[in-house]
Amino acid sequence: MTLRSPLLIAATFLLTTSTIAQHVDPKNKELTHEKYEVWSIAPVHLFESCIGTSISYERGIDAGGIVTYMLQAMGGVDLTKKYASNRATEDPIIFIMPGLKFYPTTRLGHTKYAVGPSLVIGAGQASDYSSYYPSDRVGTRFLLGIMVNNSLNYQFGQRVYLGIDYGLGFSYIDKSRGVNSGVNLLNQLAFRMGYRF
C-alpha cells in the first residue's frame, strides 16, 4: 500500500461527511446546513445512589454534523440514608449537566454513537440519622465534578428519538453538611425518548 491510498481514503471520508451534512435549498439553490435540535426526557435516570427523572436539550453547533451542545437537568432523590437507624428518608437533589457530544461518523443517520465531556453541578439536601444523636440532623449538599458520557442514539424517521446514555467521572467537590468528602466516583445511566425539530 502506498502513501496515496490512505490519503485518498481520508479525502473521500471528509468529502462524504460534508456532503451528507449539507443540502441545497430548492428555492434559492444555496447551500444550507441541516438543523439538529432534540428535546428528550428520561423517565428513569440513575445517578450515583440517586434515582429520578431528567430532561435534556441537544443542538448541533457545527456545519459538519460532528459536534453538538447538550444540557441536562435531573431531579431525584438520594437513597443513601433511606434505612439508616431504622428511619425512612429520601434526600431531594438536583443536577445540572452542560456538555458537548462528538459524533465520529456525524449525527446524521438512524443509529449513531457519541462521546463527550460534561460538567456536573449538584445541589440538594443531606441528612444524617444516627442512634447517637437525639434528633435528626439535616443540612445541604453541593457537588461539582466532570464526567465523560457515551451515548447510543436511534432515530425513527425524521422526528422520533430514542437514546441511552452512560457516564463515568469524578467529583472535585462533594460537600455534605459542611464536610467535603473530596474526590468520589460519579456514574449515570439514562434511557431517553424525545422529539427532533
Tab-separated table of N, CA and C in Angstrom, residues 88-176:
chain	number	residue	atom	x	y	z
A	88	ALA	N	-36.803	6.097	57.590
A	88	ALA	CA	-37.003	6.139	56.142
A	88	ALA	C	-36.930	7.583	55.672
A	89	THR	N	-35.932	7.893	54.856
A	89	THR	CA	-35.802	9.259	54.346
A	89	THR	C	-35.256	9.217	52.930
A	90	GLU	N	-35.593	10.211	52.164
A	90	GLU	CA	-35.102	10.341	50.796
A	90	GLU	C	-34.734	11.805	50.594
A	91	ASP	N	-33.438	12.079	50.448
A	91	ASP	CA	-32.975	13.454	50.301
A	91	ASP	C	-33.148	13.930	48.861
A	92	PRO	N	-33.910	15.003	48.618
A	92	PRO	CA	-34.071	15.524	47.260
A	92	PRO	C	-32.782	16.190	46.770
A	93	ILE	N	-32.510	16.057	45.480
A	93	ILE	CA	-31.305	16.648	44.889
A	93	ILE	C	-31.557	16.969	43.421
A	94	ILE	N	-30.870	17.995	42.925
A	94	ILE	CA	-30.983	18.422	41.521
A	94	ILE	C	-29.588	18.472	40.919
A	95	PHE	N	-29.450	17.953	39.689
A	95	PHE	CA	-28.185	18.002	38.964
A	95	PHE	C	-28.380	18.765	37.653
A	96	ILE	N	-27.431	19.637	37.327
A	96	ILE	CA	-27.377	20.325	36.037
A	96	ILE	C	-26.086	19.878	35.352
A	97	MET	N	-26.188	19.427	34.091
A	97	MET	CA	-25.031	18.868	33.394
A	97	MET	C	-24.902	19.417	31.975
A	98	PRO	N	-24.226	20.547	31.796
A	98	PRO	CA	-23.946	21.038	30.443
A	98	PRO	C	-22.721	20.328	29.869
A	99	GLY	N	-22.733	20.094	28.549
A	99	GLY	CA	-21.592	19.407	27.950
A	99	GLY	C	-21.616	19.399	26.443
A	100	LEU	N	-20.662	18.681	25.857
A	100	LEU	CA	-20.526	18.536	24.408
A	100	LEU	C	-20.620	17.065	24.033
A	101	LYS	N	-21.085	16.798	22.808
A	101	LYS	CA	-21.105	15.450	22.265
A	101	LYS	C	-20.401	15.457	20.909
A	102	PHE	N	-19.559	14.458	20.688
A	102	PHE	CA	-18.833	14.320	19.426
A	102	PHE	C	-19.290	13.042	18.729
A	103	TYR	N	-19.785	13.189	17.492
A	103	TYR	CA	-20.240	12.061	16.681
A	103	TYR	C	-19.143	11.727	15.666
A	104	PRO	N	-18.399	10.630	15.854
A	104	PRO	CA	-17.292	10.301	14.938
A	104	PRO	C	-17.725	10.138	13.487
A	105	THR	N	-18.935	9.646	13.255
A	105	THR	CA	-19.423	9.437	11.883
A	105	THR	C	-20.566	10.385	11.545
A	106	THR	N	-20.599	11.546	12.156
A	106	THR	CA	-21.629	12.583	12.055
A	106	THR	C	-22.906	12.138	12.777
A	107	ARG	N	-23.765	13.094	13.085
A	107	ARG	CA	-25.003	12.821	13.816
A	107	ARG	C	-26.139	12.419	12.890
A	108	LEU	N	-25.908	12.387	11.580
A	108	LEU	CA	-26.947	12.073	10.618
A	108	LEU	C	-27.047	10.567	10.415
A	109	GLY	N	-28.259	10.058	10.375
A	109	GLY	CA	-28.478	8.632	10.205
A	109	GLY	C	-29.375	8.092	11.300
A	110	HIS	N	-29.688	6.801	11.227
A	110	HIS	CA	-30.622	6.203	12.177
A	110	HIS	C	-29.964	5.822	13.503
A	111	THR	N	-28.845	5.107	13.472
A	111	THR	CA	-28.174	4.667	14.685
A	111	THR	C	-26.818	5.337	14.774
A	112	LYS	N	-26.589	6.088	15.864
A	112	LYS	CA	-25.363	6.859	15.979
A	112	LYS	C	-24.786	6.766	17.392
A	113	TYR	N	-23.445	6.776	17.448
A	113	TYR	CA	-22.718	6.761	18.712
A	113	TYR	C	-22.059	8.119	18.920
A	114	ALA	N	-22.039	8.575	20.174
A	114	ALA	CA	-21.394	9.847	20.500
A	114	ALA	C	-20.697	9.736	21.845
A	115	VAL	N	-19.654	10.536	22.015
A	115	VAL	CA	-18.919	10.585	23.271
A	115	VAL	C	-18.565	12.040	23.552
A	116	GLY	N	-18.511	12.414	24.831
A	116	GLY	CA	-18.168	13.800	25.134
A	116	GLY	C	-18.169	14.100	26.613
A	117	PRO	N	-17.519	15.198	27.000
A	117	PRO	CA	-17.430	15.578	28.404
A	117	PRO	C	-18.597	16.450	28.837
A	118	SER	N	-18.874	16.436	30.120
A	118	SER	CA	-19.890	17.337	30.679
A	118	SER	C	-19.500	17.728	32.095
A	119	LEU	N	-19.892	18.930	32.458
A	119	LEU	CA	-19.712	19.425	33.816
A	119	LEU	C	-20.900	18.957	34.649
A	120	VAL	N	-20.658	18.616	35.900
A	120	VAL	CA	-21.733	18.148	36.786
A	120	VAL	C	-21.832	19.089	37.980
A	121	ILE	N	-23.007	19.682	38.155
A	121	ILE	CA	-23.271	20.568	39.287
A	121	ILE	C	-24.511	20.037	40.004
A	122	GLY	N	-24.377	19.754	41.280
A	122	GLY	CA	-25.496	19.209	42.037
A	122	GLY	C	-25.739	19.972	43.325
A	123	ALA	N	-26.988	20.065	43.720
A	123	ALA	CA	-27.349	20.732	44.975
A	123	ALA	C	-28.603	20.086	45.534
A	124	GLY	N	-28.627	19.918	46.854
A	124	GLY	CA	-29.803	19.313	47.460
A	124	GLY	C	-29.679	19.209	48.965
A	125	GLN	N	-30.422	18.259	49.513
A	125	GLN	CA	-30.481	18.061	50.960
A	125	GLN	C	-29.561	16.915	51.358
A	126	ALA	N	-28.941	17.028	52.539
A	126	ALA	CA	-28.104	15.962	53.089
A	126	ALA	C	-28.531	15.701	54.523
A	127	SER	N	-28.951	14.478	54.797
A	127	SER	CA	-29.420	14.110	56.137
A	127	SER	C	-28.435	13.172	56.813
A	128	ASP	N	-28.412	13.226	58.118
A	128	ASP	CA	-27.575	12.331	58.900
A	128	ASP	C	-28.413	11.804	60.047
A	129	TYR	N	-28.760	10.527	59.985
A	129	TYR	CA	-29.567	9.920	61.028
A	129	TYR	C	-28.720	8.885	61.761
A	130	SER	N	-28.634	9.015	63.048
A	130	SER	CA	-27.820	8.097	63.837
A	130	SER	C	-28.443	7.927	65.223
A	131	SER	N	-28.280	6.752	65.786
A	131	SER	CA	-28.821	6.496	67.124
A	131	SER	C	-28.058	7.262	68.192
A	132	TYR	N	-26.875	7.812	67.833
A	132	TYR	CA	-26.087	8.579	68.794
A	132	TYR	C	-26.629	9.993	68.994
A	133	TYR	N	-27.452	10.453	68.068
A	133	TYR	CA	-27.968	11.822	68.157
A	133	TYR	C	-29.454	11.774	68.507
A	134	PRO	N	-29.884	12.623	69.433
A	134	PRO	CA	-31.287	12.593	69.855
A	134	PRO	C	-32.248	13.121	68.797
A	135	SER	N	-31.738	13.883	67.833
A	135	SER	CA	-32.629	14.449	66.814
A	135	SER	C	-31.984	14.300	65.435
A	136	ASP	N	-32.800	14.475	64.429
A	136	ASP	CA	-32.315	14.371	63.063
A	136	ASP	C	-31.453	15.576	62.722
A	137	ARG	N	-30.381	15.329	61.953
A	137	ARG	CA	-29.519	16.415	61.502
A	137	ARG	C	-29.658	16.533	59.991
A	138	VAL	N	-30.150	17.663	59.536
A	138	VAL	CA	-30.396	17.884	58.114
A	138	VAL	C	-29.629	19.120	57.675
A	139	GLY	N	-28.919	19.007	56.568
A	139	GLY	CA	-28.167	20.127	56.025
A	139	GLY	C	-28.259	20.148	54.515
A	140	THR	N	-27.271	20.763	53.882
A	140	THR	CA	-27.266	20.889	52.425
A	140	THR	C	-26.103	20.092	51.830
A	141	ARG	N	-26.232	19.815	50.546
A	141	ARG	CA	-25.180	19.123	49.802
A	141	ARG	C	-24.894	19.890	48.520
A	142	PHE	N	-23.605	20.025	48.191
A	142	PHE	CA	-23.177	20.655	46.940
A	142	PHE	C	-22.133	19.767	46.288
A	143	LEU	N	-22.281	19.539	44.984
A	143	LEU	CA	-21.373	18.668	44.252
A	143	LEU	C	-20.918	19.360	42.975
A	144	LEU	N	-19.627	19.251	42.676
A	144	LEU	CA	-19.060	19.766	41.433
A	144	LEU	C	-18.084	18.736	40.893
A	145	GLY	N	-18.275	18.349	39.645
A	145	GLY	CA	-17.403	17.340	39.056
A	145	GLY	C	-17.434	17.378	37.547
A	146	ILE	N	-16.819	16.370	36.946
A	146	ILE	CA	-16.769	16.247	35.486
A	146	ILE	C	-17.002	14.790	35.117
A	147	MET	N	-17.595	14.585	33.939
A	147	MET	CA	-17.975	13.247	33.525
A	147	MET	C	-17.806	13.091	32.017
A	148	VAL	N	-17.453	11.886	31.586
A	148	VAL	CA	-17.403	11.558	30.162
A	148	VAL	C	-18.593	10.670	29.856
A	149	ASN	N	-19.429	11.096	28.906
A	149	ASN	CA	-20.651	10.371	28.559
A	149	ASN	C	-20.504	9.625	27.242
A	150	ASN	N	-21.071	8.437	27.203
A	150	ASN	CA	-21.184	7.649	25.981
A	150	ASN	C	-22.658	7.527	25.649
A	151	SER	N	-23.019	7.819	24.405
A	151	SER	CA	-24.428	7.813	24.002
A	151	SER	C	-24.627	6.959	22.769
A	152	LEU	N	-25.720	6.225	22.760
A	152	LEU	CA	-26.144	5.479	21.581
A	152	LEU	C	-27.550	5.945	21.244
A	153	ASN	N	-27.713	6.528	20.061
A	153	ASN	CA	-28.987	7.124	19.656
A	153	ASN	C	-29.594	6.359	18.500
A	154	TYR	N	-30.912	6.255	18.520
A	154	TYR	CA	-31.633	5.671	17.388
A	154	TYR	C	-32.770	6.602	17.015
A	155	GLN	N	-32.914	6.847	15.732
A	155	GLN	CA	-33.920	7.785	15.262
A	155	GLN	C	-34.899	7.095	14.318
A	156	PHE	N	-36.198	7.166	14.670
A	156	PHE	CA	-37.256	6.647	13.815
A	156	PHE	C	-37.704	7.770	12.883
A	157	GLY	N	-37.523	7.576	11.581
A	157	GLY	CA	-37.924	8.604	10.635
A	157	GLY	C	-37.143	9.880	10.861
A	158	GLN	N	-37.814	11.025	10.780
A	158	GLN	CA	-37.167	12.325	10.933
A	158	GLN	C	-37.342	12.929	12.320
A	159	ARG	N	-38.271	12.405	13.129
A	159	ARG	CA	-38.645	13.113	14.358
A	159	ARG	C	-38.432	12.342	15.660
A	160	VAL	N	-38.743	11.053	15.716
A	160	VAL	CA	-38.739	10.309	16.974
A	160	VAL	C	-37.317	9.887	17.338
A	161	TYR	N	-36.943	10.176	18.577
A	161	TYR	CA	-35.581	9.945	19.048
A	161	TYR	C	-35.593	9.023	20.259
A	162	LEU	N	-34.731	8.006	20.254
A	162	LEU	CA	-34.520	7.130	21.398
A	162	LEU	C	-33.023	7.091	21.694
A	163	GLY	N	-32.646	7.033	22.964
A	163	GLY	CA	-31.234	7.011	23.287
A	163	GLY	C	-30.951	6.430	24.653
A	164	ILE	N	-29.715	6.010	24.826
A	164	ILE	CA	-29.248	5.533	26.112
A	164	ILE	C	-27.905	6.214	26.386
A	165	ASP	N	-27.746	6.751	27.593
A	165	ASP	CA	-26.526	7.454	27.982
A	165	ASP	C	-25.905	6.766	29.185
A	166	TYR	N	-24.585	6.578	29.115
A	166	TYR	CA	-23.848	6.086	30.278
A	166	TYR	C	-22.659	6.995	30.498
A	167	GLY	N	-22.513	7.497	31.718
A	167	GLY	CA	-21.427	8.423	32.031
A	167	GLY	C	-20.597	7.954	33.201
A	168	LEU	N	-19.309	8.288	33.161
A	168	LEU	CA	-18.391	7.928	34.228
A	168	LEU	C	-17.451	9.106	34.475
A	169	GLY	N	-17.244	9.475	35.742
A	169	GLY	CA	-16.377	10.605	36.035
A	169	GLY	C	-16.038	10.704	37.508
A	170	PHE	N	-15.617	11.917	37.914
A	170	PHE	CA	-15.183	12.152	39.283
A	170	PHE	C	-15.717	13.484	39.782
A	171	SER	N	-15.913	13.565	41.084
A	171	SER	CA	-16.277	14.832	41.702
A	171	SER	C	-15.016	15.493	42.240
A	172	TYR	N	-14.958	16.815	42.140
A	172	TYR	CA	-13.873	17.579	42.728
A	172	TYR	C	-14.281	18.125	44.090
A	173	ILE	N	-15.553	18.462	44.206
A	173	ILE	CA	-16.129	18.920	45.467
A	173	ILE	C	-17.398	18.115	45.722
A	174	ASP	N	-17.514	17.532	46.892
A	174	ASP	CA	-18.733	16.837	47.295
A	174	ASP	C	-18.939	17.147	48.778
A	175	LYS	N	-19.598	18.264	49.036
A	175	LYS	CA	-19.729	18.793	50.396
A	175	LYS	C	-21.136	18.528	50.928
A	176	SER	N	-21.210	17.760	52.006
A	176	SER	CA	-22.474	17.470	52.680
A	176	SER	C	-22.412	17.978	54.108
